[in-house]
CSV table of C-alpha atoms in Angstrom, one decimal:
chain,number,residue,atom,x,y,z
A,1,LYS,CA,-108.2,17.6,-27.3
A,2,ALA,CA,-108.1,17.7,-23.6
A,3,GLY,CA,-104.8,16.9,-21.9
A,4,VAL,CA,-104.0,14.3,-19.3
A,5,THR,CA,-105.8,15.2,-16.0
A,6,GLN,CA,-105.0,14.0,-12.5
A,7,THR,CA,-107.0,14.2,-9.3
A,8,PRO,CA,-106.6,15.3,-6.7
A,9,ARG,CA,-103.9,17.8,-7.2
A,10,TYR,CA,-102.8,17.9,-3.6
A,11,LEU,CA,-103.2,15.4,-0.8
A,12,ILE,CA,-102.1,15.3,2.8
A,13,LYS,CA,-102.1,12.0,4.6
A,14,THR,CA,-100.6,10.6,7.8
A,15,ARG,CA,-98.4,7.5,8.1
A,16,GLY,CA,-100.2,4.3,7.9
A,17,GLN,CA,-103.1,5.6,5.8
A,18,GLN,CA,-103.8,4.6,2.3
A,19,VAL,CA,-104.4,6.8,-0.7
A,20,THR,CA,-105.9,6.5,-4.2
A,21,LEU,CA,-104.8,8.8,-7.1
A,22,SER,CA,-106.6,9.1,-10.4
A,23,CYS,CA,-105.5,9.7,-13.9
A,24,SER,CA,-107.5,10.4,-17.0
A,25,PRO,CA,-105.5,10.0,-20.2
A,26,ILE,CA,-105.9,11.8,-23.5
A,27,SER,CA,-108.8,10.5,-25.4
A,28,GLY,CA,-107.8,7.6,-27.5
A,29,HIS,CA,-104.6,6.8,-25.5
A,30,ARG,CA,-104.6,3.4,-24.1
A,31,SER,CA,-101.2,3.3,-22.4
A,32,VAL,CA,-100.9,4.9,-19.0
A,33,SER,CA,-97.7,5.1,-17.0
A,34,TRP,CA,-97.2,6.2,-13.4
A,35,TYR,CA,-94.0,7.9,-12.0
A,36,GLN,CA,-92.9,9.1,-8.7
A,37,GLN,CA,-90.9,12.3,-8.7
A,38,THR,CA,-88.8,13.4,-5.8
A,39,PRO,CA,-86.0,16.1,-5.6
A,40,GLY,CA,-82.7,14.6,-6.8
A,41,GLN,CA,-84.2,11.3,-7.9
A,42,GLY,CA,-85.8,12.3,-11.1
A,43,LEU,CA,-88.8,10.3,-12.3
A,44,GLN,CA,-89.0,6.8,-11.0
A,45,PHE,CA,-91.1,4.4,-13.1
A,46,LEU,CA,-93.9,2.7,-11.1
A,47,PHE,CA,-95.9,0.8,-13.6
A,48,GLU,CA,-97.6,0.9,-17.0
A,49,TYR,CA,-101.1,-0.2,-18.0
A,50,PHE,CA,-102.4,-1.0,-21.4
A,51,SER,CA,-105.9,-2.2,-22.1
A,52,GLU,CA,-106.7,-2.8,-18.4
A,53,THR,CA,-103.5,-5.0,-18.0
A,54,GLN,CA,-100.4,-4.1,-16.1
A,55,ARG,CA,-97.8,-4.5,-18.8
A,56,ASN,CA,-94.7,-3.2,-17.0
A,57,LYS,CA,-93.7,-2.7,-13.4
A,58,GLY,CA,-90.9,-0.8,-11.8
A,59,ASN,CA,-89.0,-1.6,-8.6
A,60,PHE,CA,-91.4,-0.4,-6.0
A,61,PRO,CA,-92.8,-2.4,-3.0
A,62,GLY,CA,-96.1,-4.1,-3.2
A,63,ARG,CA,-97.7,-1.2,-1.2
A,64,PHE,CA,-97.9,0.5,-4.6
A,65,SER,CA,-100.6,-0.9,-6.9
A,66,GLY,CA,-102.7,0.3,-9.7
A,67,ARG,CA,-105.4,-0.6,-12.1
A,68,GLN,CA,-106.9,0.6,-15.4
A,69,PHE,CA,-110.5,0.7,-16.4
A,70,SER,CA,-112.1,0.0,-19.7
A,71,ASN,CA,-112.2,3.7,-20.5
A,72,SER,CA,-108.4,3.8,-20.0
A,73,ARG,CA,-108.7,5.9,-16.8
A,74,SER,CA,-106.2,4.6,-14.3
A,75,GLU,CA,-105.9,4.7,-10.5
A,76,MET,CA,-102.9,4.2,-8.3
A,77,ASN,CA,-103.1,3.1,-4.7
A,78,VAL,CA,-100.5,3.3,-2.0
A,79,SER,CA,-101.2,1.5,1.2
A,80,THR,CA,-99.6,1.9,4.6
A,81,LEU,CA,-98.1,5.2,3.7
A,82,GLU,CA,-94.6,6.1,4.9
A,83,LEU,CA,-92.9,9.4,5.2
A,84,GLY,CA,-90.7,8.6,2.2
A,85,ASP,CA,-93.8,8.3,0.0
A,86,SER,CA,-94.1,12.1,0.0
A,87,ALA,CA,-93.6,13.0,-3.7
A,88,LEU,CA,-95.1,14.3,-6.8
A,89,TYR,CA,-96.9,11.4,-8.6
A,90,LEU,CA,-97.2,11.9,-12.3
A,91,CYS,CA,-99.1,9.9,-14.8
A,92,ALA,CA,-98.4,9.9,-18.6
A,93,SER,CA,-100.4,8.6,-21.5
A,94,SER,CA,-99.3,7.7,-24.9
A,95,LEU,CA,-100.8,6.6,-28.2
A,96,GLU,CA,-99.8,3.0,-29.0
A,97,GLY,CA,-98.6,2.5,-32.6
A,98,SER,CA,-98.3,6.2,-33.4
A,99,LEU,CA,-96.3,6.9,-36.4
A,100,ALA,CA,-95.2,10.2,-34.9
A,101,GLY,CA,-93.5,8.3,-32.1
A,102,PRO,CA,-94.3,7.0,-28.6
A,103,GLU,CA,-94.5,10.4,-27.0
A,104,GLN,CA,-95.6,10.4,-23.4
A,105,PHE,CA,-97.9,13.2,-22.4
A,106,PHE,CA,-97.8,14.0,-18.7
A,107,GLY,CA,-100.5,15.1,-16.4
A,108,PRO,CA,-100.0,17.9,-13.9
A,109,GLY,CA,-99.3,15.5,-11.1
A,110,THR,CA,-100.6,14.9,-7.6
A,111,ARG,CA,-98.5,16.3,-4.8
A,112,LEU,CA,-98.7,13.8,-1.9
A,113,THR,CA,-97.5,14.8,1.6
A,114,VAL,CA,-97.3,12.2,4.3
A,115,LEU,CA,-97.1,13.5,7.8
B,1,GLY,CA,-83.0,-3.4,-15.7
B,2,GLU,CA,-82.0,-0.2,-17.4
B,3,ASN,CA,-80.0,2.4,-15.6
B,4,VAL,CA,-79.8,5.9,-16.9
B,5,GLU,CA,-77.2,8.4,-15.5
B,6,GLN,CA,-77.4,12.1,-16.3
B,7,HIS,CA,-74.8,14.8,-15.8
B,8,PRO,CA,-74.4,17.5,-14.7
B,9,SER,CA,-77.1,17.9,-12.1
B,10,THR,CA,-76.9,21.6,-12.4
B,11,LEU,CA,-75.6,23.8,-15.2
B,12,SER,CA,-75.3,27.6,-15.3
B,13,VAL,CA,-74.6,29.4,-18.6
B,14,GLN,CA,-74.7,32.9,-19.9
B,15,GLU,CA,-77.4,33.8,-22.3
B,16,GLY,CA,-76.2,33.1,-25.8
B,17,ASP,CA,-73.8,30.3,-24.8
B,18,SER,CA,-74.4,26.7,-25.5
B,19,ALA,CA,-75.4,24.0,-23.0
B,20,VAL,CA,-74.7,20.3,-23.2
B,21,ILE,CA,-76.3,17.7,-21.0
B,22,LYS,CA,-75.1,14.1,-21.2
B,23,CYS,CA,-76.7,10.8,-20.4
B,24,THR,CA,-75.5,7.2,-20.3
B,25,TYR,CA,-77.6,4.1,-20.4
B,26,SER,CA,-76.8,0.4,-19.5
B,27,ASP,CA,-79.2,-1.7,-21.6
B,28,SER,CA,-77.9,-2.0,-25.2
B,29,ALA,CA,-81.4,-3.0,-26.3
B,30,SER,CA,-82.8,0.4,-25.5
B,31,ASN,CA,-83.8,2.0,-28.8
B,32,TYR,CA,-85.7,5.2,-28.0
B,33,PHE,CA,-84.3,8.2,-26.2
B,34,PRO,CA,-86.5,11.2,-25.4
B,35,TRP,CA,-85.6,14.4,-23.7
B,36,TYR,CA,-88.1,16.3,-21.5
B,37,LYS,CA,-88.2,19.8,-20.2
B,38,GLN,CA,-89.9,20.6,-16.9
B,39,GLU,CA,-90.4,24.2,-16.0
B,40,LEU,CA,-90.9,25.1,-12.4
B,41,GLY,CA,-94.3,23.9,-11.2
B,42,LYS,CA,-95.2,22.5,-14.6
B,43,ARG,CA,-95.4,19.0,-16.1
B,44,PRO,CA,-92.6,17.5,-18.2
B,45,GLN,CA,-92.9,18.1,-21.9
B,46,LEU,CA,-91.1,16.3,-24.7
B,47,ILE,CA,-88.7,18.6,-26.5
B,48,ILE,CA,-86.8,16.2,-28.8
B,49,ASP,CA,-86.3,12.5,-29.2
B,50,ILE,CA,-84.1,10.1,-31.1
B,51,ARG,CA,-84.3,6.5,-32.1
B,52,SER,CA,-81.4,4.1,-32.2
B,53,ASN,CA,-81.2,4.0,-36.0
B,54,VAL,CA,-80.3,7.7,-36.1
B,55,GLY,CA,-77.1,9.3,-34.8
B,56,GLU,CA,-78.2,12.9,-34.6
B,57,LYS,CA,-81.4,14.9,-34.8
B,58,LYS,CA,-81.9,18.7,-34.8
B,59,ASP,CA,-84.8,21.0,-34.2
B,60,GLN,CA,-83.9,24.6,-34.4
B,61,ARG,CA,-81.6,25.4,-31.4
B,62,ILE,CA,-81.9,21.9,-30.0
B,63,ALA,CA,-80.0,18.8,-31.1
B,64,VAL,CA,-79.5,15.3,-29.7
B,65,THR,CA,-76.7,13.0,-30.5
B,66,LEU,CA,-76.6,9.3,-29.9
B,67,ASN,CA,-73.5,7.0,-29.6
B,68,LYS,CA,-74.8,3.4,-29.5
B,69,THR,CA,-71.4,1.9,-29.1
B,70,ALA,CA,-70.6,4.0,-26.0
B,71,LYS,CA,-74.2,3.9,-24.9
B,72,HIS,CA,-74.5,7.6,-24.3
B,73,PHE,CA,-76.6,10.4,-25.7
B,74,SER,CA,-76.4,14.2,-25.3
B,75,LEU,CA,-78.7,17.2,-25.6
B,76,HIS,CA,-77.2,20.3,-27.1
B,77,ILE,CA,-78.9,23.7,-26.8
B,78,THR,CA,-77.3,26.6,-28.7
B,79,GLU,CA,-77.8,30.3,-28.3
B,80,THR,CA,-79.5,29.7,-24.9
B,81,GLN,CA,-82.2,32.1,-23.8
B,82,PRO,CA,-83.6,32.8,-20.3
B,83,GLU,CA,-86.7,30.8,-21.2
B,84,ASP,CA,-84.6,27.7,-21.6
B,85,SER,CA,-84.1,27.7,-17.8
B,86,ALA,CA,-85.7,24.5,-16.5
B,87,VAL,CA,-85.0,21.0,-15.4
B,88,TYR,CA,-84.2,18.7,-18.3
B,89,PHE,CA,-84.6,14.9,-18.1
B,90,CYS,CA,-83.2,12.3,-20.5
B,91,ALA,CA,-84.9,8.9,-20.7
B,92,ALA,CA,-84.3,5.5,-22.4
B,93,SER,CA,-86.8,3.0,-23.5
B,94,ARG,CA,-86.5,-0.5,-24.9
B,95,ASP,CA,-90.1,-1.1,-26.0
B,96,PHE,CA,-91.7,2.3,-26.0
B,97,ASN,CA,-93.8,1.6,-22.9
B,98,LYS,CA,-91.3,1.5,-20.1
B,99,PHE,CA,-89.2,4.5,-19.6
B,100,TYR,CA,-86.2,5.0,-17.4
B,101,PHE,CA,-85.4,8.6,-16.6
B,102,GLY,CA,-82.2,10.3,-15.6
B,103,SER,CA,-82.1,12.3,-12.4
B,104,GLY,CA,-82.4,15.6,-14.2
B,105,THR,CA,-80.3,18.6,-14.9
B,106,LYS,CA,-81.3,22.0,-13.7
B,107,LEU,CA,-80.3,24.5,-16.3
B,108,ASN,CA,-80.0,28.2,-15.4
B,109,VAL,CA,-79.5,30.7,-18.2
B,110,LYS,CA,-78.3,34.0,-16.9
B,111,PRO,CA,-79.4,37.1,-18.8
């Protein structure tokens, strides 16, 4: 089974621009979560989608948004980029209702640099 | 919302020694506590998890303990090896689809 994939892997943008990141979950996984990882801050929860609906949201400004498609692929968008948005953005998918437990499988991440 | 604090931020041990990483959480309704290991340049991977109806869980050299009353849980690694060197994250979840992570512990195992 293929793992979680994210594109692009690296991105360089300038302040004020907007960016869209993509995440393809493991086949059969309908829950997709997004995290921002910065040094010293750990993983900050952005939002979680399930069956094309945003089910949970973290404490990030409205510049951060996302969506999920019918095939469970998810996109995350950041508008009006700021220097502080530079981070590794990770997505994770999980199998709802798994008897084995709600393990989250992470993608390799997208490294976003804002200049 | 939930707040997860993790200590220490860095931990250096000699190969063969034990390592302990501690986390506290604030939401008493949290009922699932996974631990992730992230090697340099790689994605986080689940190494062990525990649910609130269990006080301890072991998997070979790794164990996790949970104290619901005190709202803290710990990761114990025995007989550490150089390949255990990584950043470890604890997390807490209330409903299995929203996870709050600690800030991470960088473990360095010296050969």
